[in-house]
């Protein structure tokens, strides 16, 4: 829903979805999208990337100027605290 569009806190047992809007500035034959969750001091607690999804490797080539939306969905199950979400292409 629209009121949940920009959330900066959530419950540990709540399924969350993170959407990335990616604009490509170059042709990329095999883009890989990644997400990590880290503690404030840099310890990685969780990581995934598009090579790991559905147990198969699937790439959609992107051309310079293309815009795509990528969704990461997970239930974090973390203790109360502050965490850093890091995303990349």
mmCIF file of N, CA and C in Angstrom, residues 32-37 44 46-53 72-74 86 88:
data_model
loop_
_atom_site.group_PDB
_atom_site.id
_atom_site.type_symbol
_atom_site.label_atom_id
_atom_site.label_comp_id
_atom_site.label_asym_id
_atom_site.label_seq_id
_atom_site.Cartn_x
_atom_site.Cartn_y
_atom_site.Cartn_z
ATOM 1 N N UNK A 32 23.684 -8.802 -12.485
ATOM 2 C CA UNK A 32 23.406 -9.520 -11.237
ATOM 3 C C UNK A 32 23.024 -8.465 -10.201
ATOM 4 N N UNK A 33 21.917 -8.677 -9.520
ATOM 5 C CA UNK A 33 21.407 -7.747 -8.518
ATOM 6 C C UNK A 33 21.636 -8.363 -7.141
ATOM 7 N N UNK A 34 22.161 -7.585 -6.200
ATOM 8 C CA UNK A 34 22.490 -8.141 -4.895
ATOM 9 C C UNK A 34 21.981 -7.316 -3.733
ATOM 10 N N UNK A 35 21.798 -7.989 -2.598
ATOM 11 C CA UNK A 35 21.369 -7.370 -1.345
ATOM 12 C C UNK A 35 22.131 -8.014 -0.201
ATOM 13 N N UNK A 36 22.643 -7.191 0.712
ATOM 14 C CA UNK A 36 23.202 -7.695 1.963
ATOM 15 C C UNK A 36 22.614 -6.903 3.114
ATOM 16 N N UNK A 37 22.516 -7.556 4.260
ATOM 17 C CA UNK A 37 22.133 -6.904 5.516
ATOM 18 C C UNK A 37 23.329 -7.037 6.435
ATOM 19 N N UNK A 44 28.384 -9.006 7.984
ATOM 20 C CA UNK A 44 27.298 -9.428 7.098
ATOM 21 C C UNK A 44 26.475 -10.515 7.772
ATOM 22 N N UNK A 46 23.257 -11.401 6.278
ATOM 23 C CA UNK A 46 22.435 -12.008 5.230
ATOM 24 C C UNK A 46 22.895 -11.468 3.884
ATOM 25 N N UNK A 47 22.894 -12.306 2.896
ATOM 26 C CA UNK A 47 23.225 -11.856 1.558
ATOM 27 C C UNK A 47 22.569 -12.731 0.515
ATOM 28 N N UNK A 48 22.143 -12.119 -0.561
ATOM 29 C CA UNK A 48 21.575 -12.857 -1.679
ATOM 30 C C UNK A 48 21.845 -12.069 -2.949
ATOM 31 N N UNK A 49 21.771 -12.766 -4.061
ATOM 32 C CA UNK A 49 21.857 -12.075 -5.338
ATOM 33 C C UNK A 49 21.055 -12.862 -6.368
ATOM 34 N N UNK A 50 20.860 -12.247 -7.507
ATOM 35 C CA UNK A 50 19.976 -12.838 -8.512
ATOM 36 C C UNK A 50 20.507 -14.151 -9.091
ATOM 37 N N UNK A 51 21.766 -14.470 -8.887
ATOM 38 C CA UNK A 51 22.264 -15.790 -9.312
ATOM 39 C C UNK A 51 21.706 -16.894 -8.421
ATOM 40 N N UNK A 52 21.276 -16.563 -7.202
ATOM 41 C CA UNK A 52 20.786 -17.546 -6.235
ATOM 42 C C UNK A 52 19.277 -17.773 -6.309
ATOM 43 N N UNK A 53 18.536 -16.962 -7.029
ATOM 44 C CA UNK A 53 17.081 -17.028 -7.018
ATOM 45 C C UNK A 53 16.568 -18.251 -7.743
ATOM 46 N N UNK A 72 13.407 -7.595 -3.959
ATOM 47 C CA UNK A 72 13.940 -8.523 -2.972
ATOM 48 C C UNK A 72 12.855 -8.691 -1.913
ATOM 49 N N UNK A 73 12.438 -9.925 -1.617
ATOM 50 C CA UNK A 73 11.442 -10.201 -0.572
ATOM 51 C C UNK A 73 12.045 -11.151 0.442
ATOM 52 N N UNK A 74 11.874 -10.831 1.726
ATOM 53 C CA UNK A 74 12.414 -11.687 2.771
ATOM 54 C C UNK A 74 11.736 -11.400 4.099
ATOM 55 N N UNK A 86 22.492 -3.012 2.049
ATOM 56 C CA UNK A 86 23.385 -2.651 0.961
ATOM 57 C C UNK A 86 22.905 -3.355 -0.300
ATOM 58 N N UNK A 88 23.279 -3.646 -4.775
ATOM 59 C CA UNK A 88 24.177 -3.380 -5.879
ATOM 60 C C UNK A 88 23.773 -4.107 -7.129
#
